[in-house]
Amino acid sequence: MALTAWVANRFNGGPAPRGPQPDLSTSEIITLLLVLHSSGFKHLKSFYHGFAEPLLRGYFPGMPCYEHFVALQKSDFVPLVFFLHSHLGTRTGLYYIDSTALPVCDNHRISRHKVFANLAQRGKTSMGWFFGFKLHLVFNNDNEIVALQLTPGNVHGTTPVPALTRDLTGKLFGDKGYIGQKLAEDLLRRGLTLFTRVRRNMKAPPMSLHDKALLNARNMAETIIGHIKEFSSLNLSRHRSVINAFVHIIAYQINPFKPKRNLQPRYRLQTTA
């Protein structure tokens, strides 16, 4: 439905745009964005003026000026979302869930913030209060993103879990923030077992050595999230457009150089015949 609406709006809807139109297709725009995230440049503007315009114009003869290219990103946001979904990771049966705060400004400037004013909300993490969003991610044991969801900062970490794991079965490992008997029971009824660490005043449930090793490897999810923020320049406080900021989330998934360490335990349990 969303893709159909985008096609209708892109090619049939609204008045014809004024002025000369750049001869860049949707696939070319996406390609340039992917090259950006593989080039090492941290900012689109420096990449566009310092690399794309002088070196890639022969491959993209319809390349517009930088300001027009920024505007074109917005019109191709829907295809980018579909591109991301087409590159989600394999369902392996072993998954790790975590979330991270994405502040959009310093707390002292919340009242003056305008870009995300109607979307961002105040939230709290172990590091304190912030104003922005939360990015919720599910990884498989190959360090690939299997599902993701972006919510306002005031949404609790357990709220998106049913939707994020709707089509997953197997084992799901999370931190203490995902503790909840009802959540665990709901997931178990549809074939997904939730494992978390317990708080000090709680009794640890029985768990096999293999599951304990997998749970201990959950810390790798934090490393992956740090890698995503670093690789994709996912710093919302620098962006001046809502859509342009969210475009960068796809960078990690298409990066072939993911963190080397695997989320699997380093040893394999020996079984007797």
PDB file of C-alpha atoms in Angstrom:
ATOM      1  CA  MET A   1       0.000   0.000   0.000  1.00  0.00           C
ATOM      2  CA  ALA A   2       2.715   2.474   0.986  1.00  0.00           C
ATOM      3  CA  LEU A   3       4.766   1.735  -2.127  1.00  0.00           C
ATOM      4  CA  THR A   4       1.688   2.070  -4.374  1.00  0.00           C
ATOM      5  CA  ALA A   5       0.838   5.421  -2.804  1.00  0.00           C
ATOM      6  CA  TRP A   6       4.426   6.586  -3.257  1.00  0.00           C
ATOM      7  CA  VAL A   7       4.425   5.619  -6.960  1.00  0.00           C
ATOM      8  CA  ALA A   8       1.117   7.393  -7.529  1.00  0.00           C
ATOM      9  CA  ASN A   9       2.317  10.527  -5.781  1.00  0.00           C
ATOM     10  CA  ARG A  10       5.749  10.468  -7.421  1.00  0.00           C
ATOM     11  CA  PHE A  11       4.586  10.079 -11.007  1.00  0.00           C
ATOM     12  CA  ASN A  12       0.925  11.056 -11.187  1.00  0.00           C
ATOM     13  CA  GLY A  13       0.095  13.239  -8.234  1.00  0.00           C
ATOM     14  CA  GLY A  14       0.303  17.013  -7.834  1.00  0.00           C
ATOM     15  CA  PRO A  15       1.390  19.749 -10.224  1.00  0.00           C
ATOM     16  CA  ALA A  16       4.490  19.362 -12.355  1.00  0.00           C
ATOM     17  CA  PRO A  17       7.634  20.642 -10.605  1.00  0.00           C
ATOM     18  CA  ARG A  18       9.113  23.906 -11.867  1.00  0.00           C
ATOM     19  CA  GLY A  19      12.517  24.374 -13.406  1.00  0.00           C
ATOM     20  CA  PRO A  20      14.934  21.835 -14.911  1.00  0.00           C
ATOM     21  CA  GLN A  21      14.700  18.415 -13.328  1.00  0.00           C
ATOM     22  CA  PRO A  22      17.812  16.352 -12.520  1.00  0.00           C
ATOM     23  CA  ASP A  23      18.011  13.102 -14.398  1.00  0.00           C
ATOM     24  CA  LEU A  24      18.554  10.923 -11.309  1.00  0.00           C
ATOM     25  CA  SER A  25      16.472   7.824 -10.830  1.00  0.00           C
ATOM     26  CA  THR A  26      15.467   6.426  -7.459  1.00  0.00           C
ATOM     27  CA  SER A  27      18.075   3.674  -7.777  1.00  0.00           C
ATOM     28  CA  GLU A  28      20.803   6.249  -8.503  1.00  0.00           C
ATOM     29  CA  ILE A  29      19.867   8.295  -5.445  1.00  0.00           C
ATOM     30  CA  ILE A  30      19.960   5.195  -3.248  1.00  0.00           C
ATOM     31  CA  THR A  31      23.292   4.190  -4.801  1.00  0.00           C
ATOM     32  CA  LEU A  32      24.841   7.552  -3.962  1.00  0.00           C
ATOM     33  CA  LEU A  33      23.627   7.234  -0.369  1.00  0.00           C
ATOM     34  CA  LEU A  34      25.173   3.774  -0.116  1.00  0.00           C
ATOM     35  CA  VAL A  35      28.452   5.073  -1.521  1.00  0.00           C
ATOM     36  CA  LEU A  36      28.360   7.802   1.118  1.00  0.00           C
ATOM     37  CA  HIS A  37      28.259   5.246   3.926  1.00  0.00           C
ATOM     38  CA  SER A  38      31.074   3.234   2.372  1.00  0.00           C
ATOM     39  CA  SER A  39      33.336   6.221   1.756  1.00  0.00           C
ATOM     40  CA  GLY A  40      34.307   7.134   5.322  1.00  0.00           C
ATOM     41  CA  PHE A  41      32.792  10.618   5.071  1.00  0.00           C
ATOM     42  CA  LYS A  42      30.848  11.666   8.170  1.00  0.00           C
ATOM     43  CA  HIS A  43      28.807  14.406   6.520  1.00  0.00           C
ATOM     44  CA  LEU A  44      26.757  14.305   3.326  1.00  0.00           C
ATOM     45  CA  LYS A  45      27.796  17.817   2.336  1.00  0.00           C
ATOM     46  CA  SER A  46      31.540  17.121   2.441  1.00  0.00           C
ATOM     47  CA  PHE A  47      30.991  13.806   0.617  1.00  0.00           C
ATOM     48  CA  TYR A  48      28.908  15.442  -2.095  1.00  0.00           C
ATOM     49  CA  HIS A  49      31.231  18.383  -2.776  1.00  0.00           C
ATOM     50  CA  GLY A  50      34.522  16.633  -2.115  1.00  0.00           C
ATOM     51  CA  PHE A  51      33.921  13.209  -3.660  1.00  0.00           C
ATOM     52  CA  ALA A  52      30.660  12.733  -5.571  1.00  0.00           C
ATOM     53  CA  GLU A  53      30.674  15.883  -7.724  1.00  0.00           C
ATOM     54  CA  PRO A  54      34.331  15.772  -8.851  1.00  0.00           C
ATOM     55  CA  LEU A  55      34.717  11.979  -9.155  1.00  0.00           C
ATOM     56  CA  LEU A  56      31.304  10.432  -9.810  1.00  0.00           C
ATOM     57  CA  ARG A  57      29.643  12.875 -12.181  1.00  0.00           C
ATOM     58  CA  GLY A  58      30.681  10.732 -15.133  1.00  0.00           C
ATOM     59  CA  TYR A  59      28.616   7.859 -13.694  1.00  0.00           C
ATOM     60  CA  PHE A  60      25.722  10.143 -12.689  1.00  0.00           C
ATOM     61  CA  PRO A  61      25.470  12.797 -15.438  1.00  0.00           C
ATOM     62  CA  GLY A  62      22.163  14.096 -14.058  1.00  0.00           C
ATOM     63  CA  MET A  63      23.651  14.862 -10.629  1.00  0.00           C
ATOM     64  CA  PRO A  64      22.009  18.017  -9.253  1.00  0.00           C
ATOM     65  CA  CYS A  65      23.399  20.588  -6.870  1.00  0.00           C
ATOM     66  CA  TYR A  66      23.791  19.591  -3.225  1.00  0.00           C
ATOM     67  CA  GLU A  67      20.686  21.431  -2.028  1.00  0.00           C
ATOM     68  CA  HIS A  68      18.503  19.719  -4.628  1.00  0.00           C
ATOM     69  CA  PHE A  69      19.943  16.300  -3.797  1.00  0.00           C
ATOM     70  CA  VAL A  70      19.040  16.794  -0.127  1.00  0.00           C
ATOM     71  CA  ALA A  71      15.463  17.494  -1.213  1.00  0.00           C
ATOM     72  CA  LEU A  72      15.440  14.387  -3.438  1.00  0.00           C
ATOM     73  CA  GLN A  73      16.262  12.176  -0.451  1.00  0.00           C
ATOM     74  CA  LYS A  74      12.884  13.019   1.050  1.00  0.00           C
ATOM     75  CA  SER A  75      10.958  11.911  -2.026  1.00  0.00           C
ATOM     76  CA  ASP A  76      12.743   8.542  -2.046  1.00  0.00           C
ATOM     77  CA  PHE A  77      12.327   7.728   1.637  1.00  0.00           C
ATOM     78  CA  VAL A  78       9.669   5.042   1.006  1.00  0.00           C
ATOM     79  CA  PRO A  79      11.861   3.038  -1.434  1.00  0.00           C
ATOM     80  CA  LEU A  80      14.711   3.276   1.084  1.00  0.00           C
ATOM     81  CA  VAL A  81      12.486   1.757   3.758  1.00  0.00           C
ATOM     82  CA  PHE A  82      11.545  -1.099   1.429  1.00  0.00           C
ATOM     83  CA  PHE A  83      15.226  -1.543   0.583  1.00  0.00           C
ATOM     84  CA  LEU A  84      16.018  -1.904   4.269  1.00  0.00           C
ATOM     85  CA  HIS A  85      13.285  -4.479   4.803  1.00  0.00           C
ATOM     86  CA  SER A  86      14.529  -6.474   1.823  1.00  0.00           C
ATOM     87  CA  HIS A  87      17.957  -6.689   3.498  1.00  0.00           C
ATOM     88  CA  LEU A  88      16.883  -7.747   6.977  1.00  0.00           C
ATOM     89  CA  GLY A  89      18.879 -10.594   8.488  1.00  0.00           C
ATOM     90  CA  THR A  90      18.181 -14.317   8.403  1.00  0.00           C
ATOM     91  CA  ARG A  91      15.890 -15.859  11.010  1.00  0.00           C
ATOM     92  CA  THR A  92      18.294 -18.165  12.787  1.00  0.00           C
ATOM     93  CA  GLY A  93      16.302 -18.951  15.946  1.00  0.00           C
ATOM     94  CA  LEU A  94      18.766 -17.095  18.219  1.00  0.00           C
ATOM     95  CA  TYR A  95      18.095 -13.394  18.740  1.00  0.00           C
ATOM     96  CA  TYR A  96      19.267 -10.474  20.868  1.00  0.00           C
ATOM     97  CA  ILE A  97      17.160  -7.421  21.627  1.00  0.00           C
ATOM     98  CA  ASP A  98      18.274  -4.012  22.826  1.00  0.00           C
ATOM     99  CA  SER A  99      17.424  -0.333  22.464  1.00  0.00           C
ATOM    100  CA  THR A 100      19.378   2.893  22.421  1.00  0.00           C
ATOM    101  CA  ALA A 101      18.529   6.519  23.041  1.00  0.00           C
ATOM    102  CA  LEU A 102      18.796   8.978  20.152  1.00  0.00           C
ATOM    103  CA  PRO A 103      18.811  12.487  21.676  1.00  0.00           C
ATOM    104  CA  VAL A 104      17.938  15.281  19.270  1.00  0.00           C
ATOM    105  CA  CYS A 105      19.342  18.132  21.355  1.00  0.00           C
ATOM    106  CA  ASP A 106      20.908  19.001  24.678  1.00  0.00           C
ATOM    107  CA  ASN A 107      18.445  18.970  27.564  1.00  0.00           C
ATOM    108  CA  HIS A 108      19.007  22.696  28.123  1.00  0.00           C
ATOM    109  CA  ARG A 109      17.694  23.453  24.613  1.00  0.00           C
ATOM    110  CA  ILE A 110      14.537  21.321  24.661  1.00  0.00           C
ATOM    111  CA  SER A 111      12.199  24.327  24.799  1.00  0.00           C
ATOM    112  CA  ARG A 112      13.892  25.863  21.732  1.00  0.00           C
ATOM    113  CA  HIS A 113      14.126  22.716  19.639  1.00  0.00           C
ATOM    114  CA  LYS A 114      12.007  22.788  16.452  1.00  0.00           C
ATOM    115  CA  VAL A 115      13.081  20.071  13.978  1.00  0.00           C
ATOM    116  CA  PHE A 116      11.668  17.129  15.952  1.00  0.00           C
ATOM    117  CA  ALA A 117       9.403  19.154  18.249  1.00  0.00           C
ATOM    118  CA  ASN A 118       6.194  17.257  17.404  1.00  0.00           C
ATOM    119  CA  LEU A 119       7.808  13.810  17.294  1.00  0.00           C
ATOM    120  CA  ALA A 120      10.447  13.555  20.016  1.00  0.00           C
ATOM    121  CA  GLN A 121       9.593  13.008  23.680  1.00  0.00           C
ATOM    122  CA  ARG A 122      11.423  13.059  26.998  1.00  0.00           C
ATOM    123  CA  GLY A 123      12.738   9.641  28.022  1.00  0.00           C
ATOM    124  CA  LYS A 124      15.045   8.100  30.557  1.00  0.00           C
ATOM    125  CA  THR A 125      17.813   5.520  30.330  1.00  0.00           C
ATOM    126  CA  SER A 126      20.472   4.290  32.739  1.00  0.00           C
ATOM    127  CA  MET A 127      22.499   7.330  31.666  1.00  0.00           C
ATOM    128  CA  GLY A 128      19.774   9.814  32.652  1.00  0.00           C
ATOM    129  CA  TRP A 129      17.058  11.874  30.998  1.00  0.00           C
ATOM    130  CA  PHE A 130      17.103  12.826  27.324  1.00  0.00           C
ATOM    131  CA  PHE A 131      14.825  14.353  24.684  1.00  0.00           C
ATOM    132  CA  GLY A 132      14.479  12.390  21.458  1.00  0.00           C
ATOM    133  CA  PHE A 133      13.763   8.871  20.264  1.00  0.00           C
ATOM    134  CA  LYS A 134      14.536   5.263  21.048  1.00  0.00           C
ATOM    135  CA  LEU A 135      15.797   2.864  18.409  1.00  0.00           C
ATOM    136  CA  HIS A 136      14.739  -0.719  19.190  1.00  0.00           C
ATOM    137  CA  LEU A 137      16.721  -3.464  17.438  1.00  0.00           C
ATOM    138  CA  VAL A 138      16.637  -7.249  17.204  1.00  0.00           C
ATOM    139  CA  PHE A 139      19.808  -9.003  15.998  1.00  0.00           C
ATOM    140  CA  ASN A 140      20.431 -12.612  15.056  1.00  0.00           C
ATOM    141  CA  ASN A 141      23.552 -14.519  16.118  1.00  0.00           C
ATOM    142  CA  ASP A 142      25.264 -13.437  12.874  1.00  0.00           C
ATOM    143  CA  ASN A 143      25.124  -9.776  14.004  1.00  0.00           C
ATOM    144  CA  GLU A 144      22.480  -8.914  11.422  1.00  0.00           C
ATOM    145  CA  ILE A 145      19.462  -6.715  12.080  1.00  0.00           C
ATOM    146  CA  VAL A 146      16.301  -8.826  11.960  1.00  0.00           C
ATOM    147  CA  ALA A 147      13.792  -6.178  13.068  1.00  0.00           C
ATOM    148  CA  LEU A 148      13.826  -2.553  14.144  1.00  0.00           C
ATOM    149  CA  GLN A 149      11.445   0.125  15.301  1.00  0.00           C
ATOM    150  CA  LEU A 150      11.827   3.814  16.075  1.00  0.00           C
ATOM    151  CA  THR A 151       9.685   5.223  18.877  1.00  0.00           C
ATOM    152  CA  PRO A 152       9.486   8.456  20.889  1.00  0.00           C
ATOM    153  CA  GLY A 153      11.802   8.556  23.872  1.00  0.00           C
ATOM    154  CA  ASN A 154       9.030   8.015  26.428  1.00  0.00           C
ATOM    155  CA  VAL A 155       8.109   4.543  25.108  1.00  0.00           C
ATOM    156  CA  HIS A 156       9.175   1.727  27.437  1.00  0.00           C
ATOM    157  CA  GLY A 157      11.610  -0.812  26.009  1.00  0.00           C
ATOM    158  CA  THR A 158       9.162  -3.711  26.358  1.00  0.00           C
ATOM    159  CA  THR A 159       6.307  -2.001  24.456  1.00  0.00           C
ATOM    160  CA  PRO A 160       7.569  -2.697  20.888  1.00  0.00           C
ATOM    161  CA  VAL A 161       8.699  -6.264  21.664  1.00  0.00           C
ATOM    162  CA  PRO A 162       5.506  -8.067  20.491  1.00  0.00           C
ATOM    163  CA  ALA A 163       5.544  -6.256  17.140  1.00  0.00           C
ATOM    164  CA  LEU A 164       9.315  -6.595  16.671  1.00  0.00           C
ATOM    165  CA  THR A 165       9.265 -10.355  17.301  1.00  0.00           C
ATOM    166  CA  ARG A 166       5.920 -11.127  15.674  1.00  0.00           C
ATOM    167  CA  ASP A 167       7.339 -13.588  13.131  1.00  0.00           C
ATOM    168  CA  LEU A 168      10.233 -14.939  15.218  1.00  0.00           C
ATOM    169  CA  THR A 169      10.498 -18.271  17.007  1.00  0.00           C
ATOM    170  CA  GLY A 170      13.341 -19.711  19.043  1.00  0.00           C
ATOM    171  CA  LYS A 171      15.233 -17.882  21.798  1.00  0.00           C
ATOM    172  CA  LEU A 172      15.402 -14.170  22.578  1.00  0.00           C
ATOM    173  CA  PHE A 173      18.036 -12.690  24.919  1.00  0.00           C
ATOM    174  CA  GLY A 174      17.752  -9.257  26.534  1.00  0.00           C
ATOM    175  CA  ASP A 175      18.933  -7.233  29.501  1.00  0.00           C
ATOM    176  CA  LYS A 176      17.085  -6.572  32.764  1.00  0.00           C
ATOM    177  CA  GLY A 177      14.909  -3.946  31.105  1.00  0.00           C
ATOM    178  CA  TYR A 178      12.930  -6.712  29.395  1.00  0.00           C
ATOM    179  CA  ILE A 179      11.975  -8.530  32.599  1.00  0.00           C
ATOM    180  CA  GLY A 180       8.243  -9.169  32.692  1.00  0.00           C
ATOM    181  CA  GLN A 181       6.249 -12.299  33.407  1.00  0.00           C
ATOM    182  CA  LYS A 182       3.354 -11.406  31.117  1.00  0.00           C
ATOM    183  CA  LEU A 183       5.684 -10.519  28.248  1.00  0.00           C
ATOM    184  CA  ALA A 184       7.616 -13.776  28.668  1.00  0.00           C
ATOM    185  CA  GLU A 185       4.387 -15.817  28.765  1.00  0.00           C
ATOM    186  CA  ASP A 186       2.954 -14.100  25.677  1.00  0.00           C
ATOM    187  CA  LEU A 187       6.144 -14.710  23.708  1.00  0.00           C
ATOM    188  CA  LEU A 188       6.392 -18.317  24.867  1.00  0.00           C
ATOM    189  CA  ARG A 189       2.855 -19.076  23.675  1.00  0.00           C
ATOM    190  CA  ARG A 190       3.925 -18.351  20.115  1.00  0.00           C
ATOM    191  CA  GLY A 191       7.251 -20.153  20.280  1.00  0.00           C
ATOM    192  CA  LEU A 192       9.754 -17.536  21.442  1.00  0.00           C
ATOM    193  CA  THR A 193      11.509 -18.067  24.790  1.00  0.00           C
ATOM    194  CA  LEU A 194      12.720 -14.898  26.511  1.00  0.00           C
ATOM    195  CA  PHE A 195      15.937 -15.010  28.573  1.00  0.00           C
ATOM    196  CA  THR A 196      17.068 -12.068  30.705  1.00  0.00           C
ATOM    197  CA  ARG A 197      19.353 -11.427  33.619  1.00  0.00           C
ATOM    198  CA  VAL A 198      17.556 -11.059  36.944  1.00  0.00           C
ATOM    199  CA  ARG A 199      17.659  -8.303  39.528  1.00  0.00           C
ATOM    200  CA  ARG A 200      19.303  -8.816  42.903  1.00  0.00           C
ATOM    201  CA  ASN A 201      16.012  -9.390  44.705  1.00  0.00           C
ATOM    202  CA  MET A 202      14.892 -12.036  42.206  1.00  0.00           C
ATOM    203  CA  LYS A 203      15.604 -15.738  42.069  1.00  0.00           C
ATOM    204  CA  ALA A 204      17.288 -16.841  38.879  1.00  0.00           C
ATOM    205  CA  PRO A 205      15.242 -19.396  36.900  1.00  0.00           C
ATOM    206  CA  PRO A 206      16.896 -22.681  35.900  1.00  0.00           C
ATOM    207  CA  MET A 207      18.945 -22.310  32.730  1.00  0.00           C
ATOM    208  CA  SER A 208      21.210 -24.628  30.778  1.00  0.00           C
ATOM    209  CA  LEU A 209      24.920 -23.879  30.407  1.00  0.00           C
ATOM    210  CA  HIS A 210      24.392 -23.292  26.719  1.00  0.00           C
ATOM    211  CA  ASP A 211      21.681 -20.687  27.338  1.00  0.00           C
ATOM    212  CA  LYS A 212      23.820 -19.010  30.016  1.00  0.00           C
ATOM    213  CA  ALA A 213      26.664 -18.681  27.535  1.00  0.00           C
ATOM    214  CA  LEU A 214      24.313 -17.170  24.967  1.00  0.00           C
ATOM    215  CA  LEU A 215      22.947 -14.751  27.545  1.00  0.00           C
ATOM    216  CA  ASN A 216      26.473 -13.696  28.536  1.00  0.00           C
ATOM    217  CA  ALA A 217      27.160 -12.901  24.880  1.00  0.00           C
ATOM    218  CA  ARG A 218      24.277 -10.409  24.908  1.00  0.00           C
ATOM    219  CA  ASN A 219      26.730  -7.592  25.667  1.00  0.00           C
ATOM    220  CA  MET A 220      27.778  -7.811  22.036  1.00  0.00           C
ATOM    221  CA  ALA A 221      24.486  -6.116  21.151  1.00  0.00           C
ATOM    222  CA  GLU A 222      25.772  -2.931  22.811  1.00  0.00           C
ATOM    223  CA  THR A 223      28.921  -3.131  20.686  1.00  0.00           C
ATOM    224  CA  ILE A 224      26.802  -3.491  17.557  1.00  0.00           C
ATOM    225  CA  ILE A 225      24.660  -0.486  18.482  1.00  0.00           C
ATOM    226  CA  GLY A 226      27.811   1.564  19.006  1.00  0.00           C
ATOM    227  CA  HIS A 227      29.015   0.381  15.608  1.00  0.00           C
ATOM    228  CA  ILE A 228      25.723   1.446  14.014  1.00  0.00           C
ATOM    229  CA  LYS A 229      25.923   4.927  15.505  1.00  0.00           C
ATOM    230  CA  GLU A 230      29.541   5.328  14.448  1.00  0.00           C
ATOM    231  CA  PHE A 231      29.236   3.868  10.954  1.00  0.00           C
ATOM    232  CA  SER A 232      25.941   5.445   9.935  1.00  0.00           C
ATOM    233  CA  SER A 233      26.524   8.873  11.525  1.00  0.00           C
ATOM    234  CA  LEU A 234      23.239   8.415  13.356  1.00  0.00           C
ATOM    235  CA  ASN A 235      23.492  11.661  15.299  1.00  0.00           C
ATOM    236  CA  LEU A 236      20.055  13.244  15.154  1.00  0.00           C
ATOM    237  CA  SER A 237      21.224  16.466  16.797  1.00  0.00           C
ATOM    238  CA  ARG A 238      23.065  17.330  13.559  1.00  0.00           C
ATOM    239  CA  HIS A 239      20.116  16.872  11.231  1.00  0.00           C
ATOM    240  CA  ARG A 240      17.748  19.572  10.044  1.00  0.00           C
ATOM    241  CA  SER A 241      15.196  17.258   8.457  1.00  0.00           C
ATOM    242  CA  VAL A 242      13.227  14.427  10.023  1.00  0.00           C
ATOM    243  CA  ILE A 243      13.312  12.163   6.958  1.00  0.00           C
ATOM    244  CA  ASN A 244      16.966  12.804   6.122  1.00  0.00           C
ATOM    245  CA  ALA A 245      17.920  11.805   9.662  1.00  0.00           C
ATOM    246  CA  PHE A 246      16.140   8.450   9.476  1.00  0.00           C
ATOM    247  CA  VAL A 247      17.663   7.598   6.070  1.00  0.00           C
ATOM    248  CA  HIS A 248      20.983   6.760   7.745  1.00  0.00           C
ATOM    249  CA  ILE A 249      19.634   3.840   9.793  1.00  0.00           C
ATOM    250  CA  ILE A 250      20.085   1.460   6.837  1.00  0.00           C
ATOM    251  CA  ALA A 251      23.859   1.971   6.761  1.00  0.00           C
ATOM    252  CA  TYR A 252      24.833  -0.744   9.221  1.00  0.00           C
ATOM    253  CA  GLN A 253      22.804  -3.473   7.541  1.00  0.00           C
ATOM    254  CA  ILE A 254      24.440  -2.996   4.154  1.00  0.00           C
ATOM    255  CA  ASN A 255      27.939  -2.648   5.583  1.00  0.00           C
ATOM    256  CA  PRO A 256      29.839  -5.874   4.793  1.00  0.00           C
ATOM    257  CA  PHE A 257      32.347  -5.213   7.593  1.00  0.00           C
ATOM    258  CA  LYS A 258      30.299  -5.997  10.665  1.00  0.00           C
ATOM    259  CA  PRO A 259      31.848  -6.566  14.124  1.00  0.00           C
ATOM    260  CA  LYS A 260      34.108  -9.603  13.972  1.00  0.00           C
ATOM    261  CA  ARG A 261      33.082 -11.320  17.184  1.00  0.00           C
ATOM    262  CA  ASN A 262      30.118 -13.631  16.817  1.00  0.00           C
ATOM    263  CA  LEU A 263      27.277 -13.684  19.311  1.00  0.00           C
ATOM    264  CA  GLN A 264      27.577 -17.451  19.597  1.00  0.00           C
ATOM    265  CA  PRO A 265      29.393 -18.824  22.682  1.00  0.00           C
ATOM    266  CA  ARG A 266      33.076 -19.574  22.106  1.00  0.00           C
ATOM    267  CA  TYR A 267      32.733 -23.227  22.983  1.00  0.00           C
ATOM    268  CA  ARG A 268      30.420 -26.019  21.977  1.00  0.00           C
ATOM    269  CA  LEU A 269      28.889 -28.299  24.540  1.00  0.00           C
ATOM    270  CA  GLN A 270      29.822 -31.938  24.175  1.00  0.00           C
ATOM    271  CA  THR A 271      26.950 -34.399  24.020  1.00  0.00           C
ATOM    272  CA  THR A 272      27.051 -38.108  24.624  1.00  0.00           C
ATOM    273  CA  ALA A 273      25.443 -40.606  22.294  1.00  0.00           C
TER     274      ALA A 273
END
